């Protein structure tokens, strides 16, 4: 005869609660990246992507200004290696005003749009093999407010600046870690490109200061990385453009004819207007500072421009697909977007209320690196928006000594760029190399890449990141 166990009402309730608690603990320990915070959604499927996502994705909001109701939106992608052990990177896109979705889908994330054969409707998404999530957890943050899906309840909350954005990013991180304490022990890196070259080292410096004075929670900050970064527009970035053009054999006696029709973010890439079979009907004149006329494509959603009329050779057509995708109702539902907060999503919002009140980030680079934090600065060597020689110049100004001289670095058996490790700077060989300096600063160029290097050379950039995170020579 089989024995039976009888429970009283109180015992049964206790046993049930204990069982549920144990199951929850087992589930969270086996899949820590699937435990969602209060205002966060676990996303297993996305409109436009066939089947379940082959990686772990969460989306959510963190309030960073309670008085105005400022809520910053983020995409969190867990590492495809070991989420519990791999580094955690906060990724910020440039602009200011460009969504971090740019990083997620166009540069370093596990998704990409399928351009081939697009005939209309919801754009298709595909899995990107060369994602940086192979070696790192990544938070893609829409900052400043007014960027991507980030919003403010009160109108005055949209007033932002470099310093305000930095402060809100630090608040975001601390609140995010409060909701995700399981990642507090992971090595933390702050990363970004383009205009975030102003923001990233400043955020890193503020986190370091917070750790020094005992701010809670303590963040396991290890360093930062910036790609083709703005650092000092008038001092280094802008003055480097003419010397760069000369080195790249762009300047001749007909300098104006040579320069006017090139795409400044990659010197060998034509303006997308010229990839259209009806190029001139899609051009408009725009006054730049009241002095210089510049040609721009008509708004992609305008009646005069059809996606089917743009050549697939136009790489930046992919940017148009993001606008179609992110403004789709089913997409917004899948991402958990708060209704009626962002009527029209823009990849880059050029109308944000923003004050550029940090003129140079060089002092923040100096502050962070001299405290022992690691830094990786990389540049696509075909970028004329932020030429690598300007980046070299401000790195020289730090007066660090070189510990690994200017040398080529390789990926897939080919020269992928040049690298220098730490800096007083000696003689540079004009190749694609790397240099390592004292104070854990590494500078690398990426051969043939434009302003957003991973977008042009994803395999090489993943190799670069993997080696750097592992502490290996690039």
Short mmCIF file of C-alpha atoms in Angstrom, two decimals:
data_model
loop_
_atom_site.label_atom_id
_atom_site.label_comp_id
_atom_site.label_asym_id
_atom_site.label_seq_id
_atom_site.Cartn_x
_atom_site.Cartn_y
_atom_site.Cartn_z
CA UNK A 1 0.00 0.00 0.00
CA UNK A 2 1.50 3.34 -1.09
CA UNK A 3 1.95 5.88 1.66
CA UNK A 4 0.43 9.31 1.17
CA UNK A 5 1.44 12.62 2.64
CA UNK A 6 -1.23 14.94 3.89
CA UNK A 7 -0.78 18.71 4.06
CA UNK A 8 -2.72 21.16 6.11
CA UNK A 9 -3.89 24.33 4.36
CA UNK A 10 -0.96 26.33 5.75
CA UNK A 11 1.56 23.61 4.90
CA UNK A 12 0.22 23.31 1.36
CA UNK A 13 0.49 27.04 0.77
CA UNK A 14 4.04 27.03 2.15
CA UNK A 15 5.03 24.05 0.00
CA UNK A 16 3.53 25.66 -3.12
CA UNK A 17 5.30 28.96 -2.54
CA UNK A 18 8.60 27.21 -1.83
CA UNK A 19 8.30 25.15 -5.01
CA UNK A 20 7.51 28.22 -7.11
CA UNK A 21 10.42 30.10 -5.56
CA UNK A 22 12.81 27.21 -6.25
CA UNK A 23 11.65 26.95 -9.86
CA UNK A 24 12.09 30.67 -10.33
CA UNK A 25 15.62 30.52 -8.92
CA UNK A 26 16.54 27.59 -11.15
CA UNK A 27 15.12 29.37 -14.21
CA UNK A 28 16.89 32.63 -13.50
CA UNK A 29 20.22 30.92 -12.82
CA UNK A 30 20.07 28.93 -16.04
CA UNK A 31 18.87 31.86 -18.17
CA UNK A 32 19.88 35.08 -16.37
CA UNK A 33 19.50 37.20 -19.48
CA UNK A 34 15.81 36.34 -19.80
CA UNK A 35 14.75 37.87 -16.48
CA UNK A 36 13.04 41.13 -17.43
CA UNK A 37 13.02 44.27 -15.27
CA UNK A 38 9.89 46.27 -14.45
CA UNK A 39 9.73 48.34 -17.66
CA UNK A 40 11.47 45.84 -19.89
CA UNK A 41 10.34 43.33 -22.47
CA UNK A 42 11.92 40.03 -23.53
CA UNK A 43 11.72 39.95 -27.32
CA UNK A 44 11.82 36.51 -28.91
CA UNK A 45 10.38 37.42 -32.32
CA UNK A 46 10.59 40.53 -34.47
CA UNK A 47 8.42 41.49 -37.45
CA UNK A 48 10.47 41.08 -40.59
CA UNK A 49 12.70 38.36 -39.10
CA UNK A 50 11.85 34.77 -40.00
CA UNK A 51 11.48 32.54 -36.97
CA UNK A 52 12.62 33.10 -33.39
CA UNK A 53 15.62 35.35 -32.81
CA UNK A 54 18.87 33.33 -32.50
CA UNK A 55 20.07 35.66 -29.75
CA UNK A 56 18.60 37.11 -26.56
CA UNK A 57 17.07 40.58 -26.89
CA UNK A 58 15.40 42.84 -24.34
CA UNK A 59 14.02 46.31 -24.82
CA UNK A 60 12.92 48.82 -22.23
CA UNK A 61 12.98 52.27 -20.70
CA UNK A 62 14.80 53.82 -17.76
CA UNK A 63 13.61 57.12 -16.28
CA UNK A 64 16.56 59.50 -15.87
CA UNK A 65 14.73 62.74 -15.00
CA UNK A 66 11.71 62.24 -12.76
CA UNK A 67 10.67 65.90 -12.73
CA UNK A 68 10.22 65.95 -16.51
CA UNK A 69 9.52 62.27 -17.11
CA UNK A 70 12.57 61.71 -19.34
CA UNK A 71 12.77 58.05 -20.31
CA UNK A 72 15.67 56.66 -22.30
CA UNK A 73 14.97 53.63 -24.49
CA UNK A 74 17.43 50.78 -24.91
CA UNK A 75 18.00 47.48 -26.70
CA UNK A 76 19.93 44.91 -24.68
CA UNK A 77 21.54 42.03 -26.56
CA UNK A 78 23.07 39.27 -24.49
CA UNK A 79 26.44 37.84 -25.44
CA UNK A 80 26.25 34.81 -27.69
CA UNK A 81 29.21 33.42 -25.78
CA UNK A 82 28.87 33.50 -22.01
CA UNK A 83 26.54 36.30 -20.87
CA UNK A 84 27.42 35.75 -17.22
CA UNK A 85 31.15 36.19 -17.81
CA UNK A 86 31.64 38.26 -20.97
CA UNK A 87 32.05 42.04 -20.80
CA UNK A 88 29.08 44.40 -20.86
CA UNK A 89 29.32 47.31 -23.28
CA UNK A 90 27.17 50.42 -23.37
CA UNK A 91 27.00 51.60 -27.00
CA UNK A 92 26.20 55.20 -27.97
CA UNK A 93 25.67 56.37 -31.53
CA UNK A 94 26.69 59.76 -32.90
CA UNK A 95 24.79 62.74 -34.19
CA UNK A 96 23.95 64.01 -31.68
CA UNK A 97 20.48 62.65 -32.27
CA UNK A 98 21.18 59.34 -34.04
CA UNK A 99 19.52 56.28 -32.56
CA UNK A 100 21.52 53.37 -31.18
CA UNK A 101 19.47 51.22 -33.56
CA UNK A 102 22.16 52.33 -36.01
CA UNK A 103 24.69 50.35 -34.03
CA UNK A 104 22.35 47.40 -33.55
CA UNK A 105 21.44 46.93 -37.21
CA UNK A 106 24.09 48.66 -39.32
CA UNK A 107 27.34 48.35 -37.43
CA UNK A 108 28.01 45.96 -34.56
CA UNK A 109 24.76 44.19 -33.65
CA UNK A 110 23.36 40.78 -34.61
CA UNK A 111 20.75 42.12 -37.06
CA UNK A 112 20.88 43.61 -40.54
CA UNK A 113 18.37 44.55 -43.19
CA UNK A 114 18.11 42.38 -46.29
CA UNK A 115 18.49 44.81 -49.17
CA UNK A 116 18.31 42.30 -51.99
CA UNK A 117 15.06 42.28 -53.91
CA UNK A 118 13.20 44.79 -51.77
CA UNK A 119 9.89 45.58 -53.49
CA UNK A 120 7.94 47.26 -50.71
CA UNK A 121 6.17 46.39 -47.50
CA UNK A 122 7.91 45.67 -44.21
CA UNK A 123 11.69 45.36 -44.71
CA UNK A 124 13.23 41.99 -43.90
CA UNK A 125 15.80 41.46 -41.18
CA UNK A 126 18.56 38.85 -41.28
CA UNK A 127 21.11 37.57 -38.78
CA UNK A 128 24.60 39.11 -38.92
CA UNK A 129 27.42 36.68 -38.23
CA UNK A 130 30.04 39.34 -37.45
CA UNK A 131 28.18 40.80 -34.49
CA UNK A 132 30.12 42.10 -31.51
CA UNK A 133 27.67 40.13 -29.37
CA UNK A 134 29.88 37.15 -30.15
CA UNK A 135 32.17 38.41 -27.38
CA UNK A 136 30.16 40.94 -25.38
CA UNK A 137 26.79 41.83 -23.90
CA UNK A 138 25.73 45.17 -25.38
CA UNK A 139 23.26 47.86 -24.31
CA UNK A 140 22.32 50.05 -27.28
CA UNK A 141 21.05 53.29 -25.72
CA UNK A 142 18.97 55.98 -27.43
CA UNK A 143 20.58 59.13 -26.06
CA UNK A 144 20.07 62.08 -25.75
CA UNK A 145 16.33 62.41 -25.14
CA UNK A 146 14.49 62.91 -28.43
CA UNK A 147 16.69 60.30 -30.09
CA UNK A 148 15.10 57.11 -31.41
CA UNK A 149 12.36 55.99 -29.02
CA UNK A 150 13.56 58.03 -26.02
CA UNK A 151 11.10 60.70 -24.95
CA UNK A 152 10.08 63.22 -22.30
CA UNK A 153 6.62 63.61 -20.79
CA UNK A 154 7.14 67.34 -20.27
CA UNK A 155 8.32 69.56 -23.11
CA UNK A 156 11.15 71.14 -21.11
CA UNK A 157 12.65 67.69 -20.67
CA UNK A 158 13.70 67.77 -24.33
CA UNK A 159 16.22 70.55 -23.64
CA UNK A 160 19.53 68.74 -23.63
CA UNK A 161 23.26 69.27 -23.95
CA UNK A 162 26.53 67.35 -23.84
CA UNK A 163 26.78 67.66 -20.06
CA UNK A 164 23.12 66.86 -19.46
CA UNK A 165 23.33 63.83 -21.76
CA UNK A 166 26.41 62.60 -19.87
CA UNK A 167 24.67 62.97 -16.51
CA UNK A 168 21.57 61.15 -17.74
CA UNK A 169 23.63 58.31 -19.18
CA UNK A 170 25.33 57.79 -15.82
CA UNK A 171 21.92 57.81 -14.11
CA UNK A 172 20.69 55.32 -16.71
CA UNK A 173 23.54 52.92 -16.01
CA UNK A 174 23.11 53.00 -12.26
CA UNK A 175 19.37 52.39 -12.49
CA UNK A 176 19.85 49.68 -15.11
CA UNK A 177 22.31 47.86 -12.85
CA UNK A 178 19.89 48.21 -9.93
CA UNK A 179 17.41 46.24 -12.06
CA UNK A 180 20.08 43.84 -13.37
CA UNK A 181 22.49 43.15 -10.49
CA UNK A 182 23.55 39.89 -12.13
CA UNK A 183 25.72 41.95 -14.50
CA UNK A 184 27.48 44.07 -11.87
CA UNK A 185 30.51 41.79 -11.83
CA UNK A 186 30.92 41.78 -15.63
CA UNK A 187 33.72 44.00 -16.98
CA UNK A 188 32.10 47.26 -18.12
CA UNK A 189 33.14 49.21 -21.22
CA UNK A 190 31.65 52.39 -22.67
CA UNK A 191 31.70 52.53 -26.48
CA UNK A 192 30.51 54.58 -29.41
CA UNK A 193 31.51 56.34 -32.59
CA UNK A 194 31.41 59.68 -34.40
CA UNK A 195 29.98 62.45 -32.18
CA UNK A 196 29.89 60.08 -29.23
CA UNK A 197 33.65 60.62 -29.19
CA UNK A 198 32.70 63.65 -27.12
CA UNK A 199 30.32 61.75 -24.85
CA UNK A 200 32.01 58.36 -24.31
CA UNK A 201 35.24 59.49 -22.58
CA UNK A 202 33.25 62.01 -20.54
CA UNK A 203 30.81 59.35 -19.32
CA UNK A 204 33.76 57.06 -18.56
CA UNK A 205 35.41 59.82 -16.55
CA UNK A 206 32.23 60.45 -14.54
CA UNK A 207 31.81 56.75 -13.75
CA UNK A 208 35.44 56.57 -12.62
CA UNK A 209 34.91 59.57 -10.33
CA UNK A 210 31.77 58.00 -8.91
CA UNK A 211 33.63 54.80 -8.11
CA UNK A 212 36.37 56.81 -6.39
CA UNK A 213 33.94 58.51 -4.00
CA UNK A 214 32.00 55.32 -3.24
CA UNK A 215 28.91 55.94 -5.36
CA UNK A 216 26.51 53.00 -5.39
CA UNK A 217 26.29 50.70 -7.11
CA UNK A 218 29.99 50.30 -7.78
CA UNK A 219 30.45 49.77 -11.53
CA UNK A 220 33.13 47.35 -12.69
CA UNK A 221 34.52 49.84 -15.20
CA UNK A 222 37.49 48.61 -17.25
CA UNK A 223 37.73 51.14 -20.07
CA UNK A 224 36.21 52.57 -23.22
CA UNK A 225 36.43 52.46 -27.00
CA UNK A 226 35.63 55.04 -29.67
CA UNK A 227 35.52 54.77 -33.47
CA UNK A 228 36.31 57.68 -35.83
CA UNK A 229 35.61 59.91 -32.85
CA UNK A 230 35.08 63.63 -32.74
CA UNK A 231 37.34 64.95 -29.99
CA UNK A 232 38.07 68.62 -30.70
CA UNK A 233 36.39 70.05 -33.79
CA UNK A 234 38.38 73.26 -34.18
CA UNK A 235 41.62 72.04 -32.65
CA UNK A 236 42.14 68.67 -34.33
CA UNK A 237 39.17 67.28 -36.30
CA UNK A 238 38.45 70.00 -38.85
CA UNK A 239 42.06 71.14 -39.52
CA UNK A 240 43.00 67.56 -40.47
CA UNK A 241 40.72 67.39 -43.51
CA UNK A 242 42.94 69.20 -46.02
CA UNK A 243 46.13 67.31 -45.03
CA UNK A 244 44.13 64.08 -45.20
CA UNK A 245 42.83 64.89 -48.67
CA UNK A 246 46.40 65.62 -49.75
CA UNK A 247 47.73 62.34 -48.36
CA UNK A 248 44.96 60.44 -50.09
CA UNK A 249 45.74 62.17 -53.42
CA UNK A 250 42.38 63.91 -53.53
CA UNK A 251 43.71 67.43 -53.94
CA UNK A 252 44.98 68.68 -57.27
CA UNK A 253 44.84 71.99 -59.13
CA UNK A 254 41.16 71.27 -59.58
CA UNK A 255 40.57 70.82 -55.83
CA UNK A 256 36.98 72.00 -55.91
CA UNK A 257 36.01 69.67 -58.75
CA UNK A 258 37.70 66.81 -56.92
CA UNK A 259 36.01 67.30 -53.57
CA UNK A 260 32.50 68.60 -54.20
CA UNK A 261 30.86 65.32 -55.25
CA UNK A 262 32.45 62.85 -52.85
CA UNK A 263 30.71 61.34 -49.85
CA UNK A 264 32.66 62.75 -46.88
CA UNK A 265 32.13 59.65 -44.76
CA UNK A 266 34.00 57.45 -47.26
CA UNK A 267 36.17 59.01 -49.94
CA UNK A 268 35.56 56.25 -52.50
CA UNK A 269 31.79 56.13 -52.05
CA UNK A 270 29.57 58.27 -54.30
CA UNK A 271 26.76 60.40 -52.98
CA UNK A 272 23.63 58.27 -53.08
CA UNK A 273 21.91 60.81 -55.31
CA UNK A 274 24.17 59.68 -58.12
CA UNK A 275 23.14 56.06 -57.62
CA UNK A 276 19.63 56.92 -58.77
CA UNK A 277 18.58 56.68 -62.43
CA UNK A 278 16.90 60.08 -61.98
CA UNK A 279 19.57 61.64 -59.84
CA UNK A 280 18.97 65.33 -60.46
CA UNK A 281 15.24 65.21 -59.77
CA UNK A 282 16.01 63.97 -56.28
CA UNK A 283 18.49 66.68 -55.37
CA UNK A 284 17.67 69.79 -53.45
CA UNK A 285 19.79 72.74 -52.47
CA UNK A 286 20.33 73.49 -48.83
CA UNK A 287 22.06 76.53 -47.44
CA UNK A 288 24.78 75.58 -45.01
CA UNK A 289 25.56 78.46 -42.61
CA UNK A 290 24.32 80.87 -45.29
CA UNK A 291 27.51 80.48 -47.28
CA UNK A 292 27.88 77.13 -48.97
CA UNK A 293 25.28 75.35 -51.08
CA UNK A 294 25.11 71.62 -50.53
CA UNK A 295 23.12 68.96 -52.31
CA UNK A 296 20.93 66.59 -50.35
CA UNK A 297 18.53 63.84 -51.31
CA UNK A 298 14.88 64.69 -51.03
CA UNK A 299 13.19 63.11 -48.05
CA UNK A 300 12.89 59.38 -48.71
CA UNK A 301 9.22 59.43 -47.81
CA UNK A 302 8.47 62.19 -50.31
CA UNK A 303 6.45 61.49 -53.42
CA UNK A 304 9.35 62.22 -55.73
CA UNK A 305 11.59 59.44 -54.49
CA UNK A 306 10.78 55.75 -54.75
CA UNK A 307 12.91 53.10 -53.10
CA UNK A 308 12.71 51.00 -56.23
CA UNK A 309 14.46 53.79 -58.13
CA UNK A 310 17.53 53.74 -55.90
CA UNK A 311 20.32 51.43 -56.95
CA UNK A 312 21.23 48.64 -54.54
CA UNK A 313 24.77 49.97 -54.91
CA UNK A 314 23.65 52.82 -52.67
CA UNK A 315 24.73 51.50 -49.27
CA UNK A 316 22.86 54.15 -47.34
CA UNK A 317 19.55 52.98 -48.81
CA UNK A 318 19.60 50.63 -45.83
CA UNK A 319 19.04 53.65 -43.61
CA UNK A 320 15.73 54.23 -45.35
CA UNK A 321 14.59 50.71 -44.53
CA UNK A 322 15.03 51.38 -40.82
CA UNK A 323 12.57 54.26 -41.00
CA UNK A 324 9.97 52.08 -42.70
CA UNK A 325 10.54 49.27 -40.21
CA UNK A 326 10.58 51.25 -36.95
CA UNK A 327 7.39 53.18 -37.78
CA UNK A 328 5.42 49.98 -38.35
CA UNK A 329 2.70 49.36 -35.74
CA UNK A 330 3.51 45.66 -35.26
CA UNK A 331 7.20 46.46 -34.81
CA UNK A 332 6.42 48.98 -32.10
CA UNK A 333 4.20 46.49 -30.33
CA UNK A 334 6.94 43.86 -30.44
CA UNK A 335 9.49 46.30 -29.01
CA UNK A 336 7.15 47.47 -26.26
CA UNK A 337 7.17 51.11 -27.34
CA UNK A 338 5.08 53.42 -25.17
CA UNK A 339 2.15 54.56 -27.28
CA UNK A 340 1.88 58.13 -28.55
CA UNK A 341 5.35 59.07 -27.30
CA UNK A 342 7.26 59.16 -30.62
CA UNK A 343 4.85 59.86 -33.51
CA UNK A 344 7.58 59.58 -36.15
CA UNK A 345 10.77 57.59 -35.53
CA UNK A 346 13.86 58.96 -37.26
CA UNK A 347 17.22 57.24 -37.47
CA UNK A 348 18.83 60.64 -36.95
CA UNK A 349 16.77 63.43 -35.46
CA UNK A 350 18.42 66.66 -36.55
CA UNK A 351 15.87 68.80 -34.72
CA UNK A 352 16.64 67.88 -31.13
CA UNK A 353 17.05 70.79 -28.70
CA UNK A 354 20.72 70.30 -27.96
CA UNK A 355 23.61 72.48 -26.79
CA UNK A 356 27.14 71.34 -27.61
CA UNK A 357 28.77 72.59 -24.43
CA UNK A 358 31.81 70.29 -24.37
CA UNK A 359 34.20 71.75 -26.92
CA UNK A 360 36.90 69.13 -26.47
CA UNK A 361 36.97 65.64 -24.97
CA UNK A 362 40.78 65.37 -25.03
CA UNK A 363 41.10 66.19 -21.31
CA UNK A 364 38.67 63.38 -20.51
CA UNK A 365 40.73 60.92 -22.55
CA UNK A 366 43.75 62.05 -20.54
CA UNK A 367 41.91 61.79 -17.23
CA UNK A 368 40.64 58.27 -17.80
CA UNK A 369 43.76 56.75 -19.35
CA UNK A 370 46.10 58.12 -16.69
CA UNK A 371 43.92 56.44 -14.05
CA UNK A 372 44.74 53.06 -15.58
CA UNK A 373 41.58 52.39 -17.57
CA UNK A 374 41.98 50.77 -20.98
CA UNK A 375 41.12 52.61 -24.18
CA UNK A 376 40.80 51.62 -27.83
CA UNK A 377 40.62 54.35 -30.46
CA UNK A 378 40.07 53.13 -34.02
CA UNK A 379 39.58 54.90 -37.33
CA UNK A 380 38.44 53.84 -40.77
CA UNK A 381 41.28 55.16 -42.90
CA UNK A 382 38.99 56.35 -45.72
CA UNK A 383 36.90 58.66 -43.53
CA UNK A 384 37.12 62.37 -44.33
CA UNK A 385 34.46 63.42 -41.80
CA UNK A 386 36.83 62.68 -38.90
CA UNK A 387 40.17 61.86 -40.60
CA UNK A 388 42.47 59.51 -38.77
CA UNK A 389 45.36 61.97 -38.92
CA UNK A 390 43.37 64.39 -36.75
CA UNK A 391 42.82 61.57 -34.26
CA UNK A 392 46.54 60.83 -34.33
CA UNK A 393 47.22 64.47 -33.56
CA UNK A 394 45.18 64.67 -30.37
CA UNK A 395 46.56 61.32 -29.22
CA UNK A 396 50.05 62.76 -29.73
CA UNK A 397 49.07 65.71 -27.57
CA UNK A 398 48.61 63.35 -24.60
CA UNK A 399 52.41 62.85 -24.61
CA UNK A 400 52.25 59.15 -23.85
CA UNK A 401 55.19 56.93 -24.71
CA UNK A 402 54.92 54.23 -27.37
CA UNK A 403 55.17 50.67 -26.09
CA UNK A 404 54.32 48.90 -29.37
CA UNK A 405 55.30 50.87 -32.44
CA UNK A 406 53.22 51.52 -35.56
CA UNK A 407 52.77 48.16 -37.27
CA UNK A 408 50.28 46.37 -39.53
CA UNK A 409 47.64 44.14 -38.02
CA UNK A 410 46.01 41.22 -39.77
CA UNK A 411 42.63 39.53 -40.10
CA UNK A 412 41.91 36.57 -42.38
CA UNK A 413 45.58 36.53 -43.35
CA UNK A 414 45.46 40.03 -44.83
CA UNK A 415 46.49 43.46 -43.61
CA UNK A 416 43.41 44.80 -41.83
CA UNK A 417 44.91 48.06 -40.65
CA UNK A 418 47.62 49.65 -38.59
CA UNK A 419 47.96 49.85 -34.83
CA UNK A 420 49.94 51.82 -32.27
CA UNK A 421 49.96 51.07 -28.55
CA UNK A 422 50.39 54.05 -26.14
CA UNK A 423 52.16 57.24 -27.29
CA UNK A 424 54.81 59.87 -27.61
CA UNK A 425 54.72 59.04 -31.25
CA UNK A 426 57.57 58.24 -33.46
CA UNK A 427 57.66 57.91 -37.23
CA UNK A 428 54.46 56.55 -38.75
CA UNK A 429 54.39 54.37 -41.81
CA UNK A 430 51.36 55.34 -43.86
CA UNK A 431 49.73 51.96 -44.02
CA UNK A 432 46.83 50.50 -42.02
CA UNK A 433 48.42 49.82 -38.70
CA UNK A 434 48.17 49.89 -34.94
CA UNK A 435 50.19 51.55 -32.20
CA UNK A 436 50.08 50.89 -28.46
CA UNK A 437 50.88 53.60 -25.96
CA UNK A 438 51.56 53.75 -22.26
CA UNK A 439 48.51 54.02 -20.01
CA UNK A 440 46.78 51.20 -21.93
CA UNK A 441 45.85 53.30 -24.96
CA UNK A 442 45.68 51.55 -28.33
CA UNK A 443 45.14 53.32 -31.64
CA UNK A 444 44.26 51.31 -34.75
CA UNK A 445 43.27 52.11 -38.30
CA UNK A 446 40.93 49.89 -40.31
CA UNK A 447 41.95 49.46 -43.92
CA UNK A 448 39.44 50.69 -46.49
CA UNK A 449 36.78 51.56 -43.91
CA UNK A 450 34.76 54.76 -43.78
CA UNK A 451 33.32 56.81 -40.93
CA UNK A 452 31.59 53.88 -39.21
CA UNK A 453 34.31 51.26 -39.62
CA UNK A 454 32.35 48.11 -38.61
CA UNK A 455 29.73 48.94 -41.22
CA UNK A 456 32.36 48.66 -43.96
CA UNK A 457 34.66 45.98 -42.53
CA UNK A 458 32.67 43.87 -40.05
CA UNK A 459 35.00 40.85 -39.88
CA UNK A 460 38.12 42.90 -39.34
CA UNK A 461 36.48 45.03 -36.66
CA UNK A 462 35.17 41.98 -34.80
CA UNK A 463 38.69 40.53 -34.84
CA UNK A 464 40.05 43.84 -33.53
CA UNK A 465 37.52 43.99 -30.70
CA UNK A 466 37.92 40.33 -29.73
CA UNK A 467 41.68 40.67 -29.39
CA UNK A 468 41.46 43.92 -27.49
CA UNK A 469 38.86 42.67 -25.00
CA UNK A 470 40.96 39.56 -24.40
CA UNK A 471 44.02 41.70 -23.70
CA UNK A 472 45.83 40.30 -26.74
CA UNK A 473 47.82 42.42 -29.21
CA UNK A 474 45.66 43.57 -32.10
#
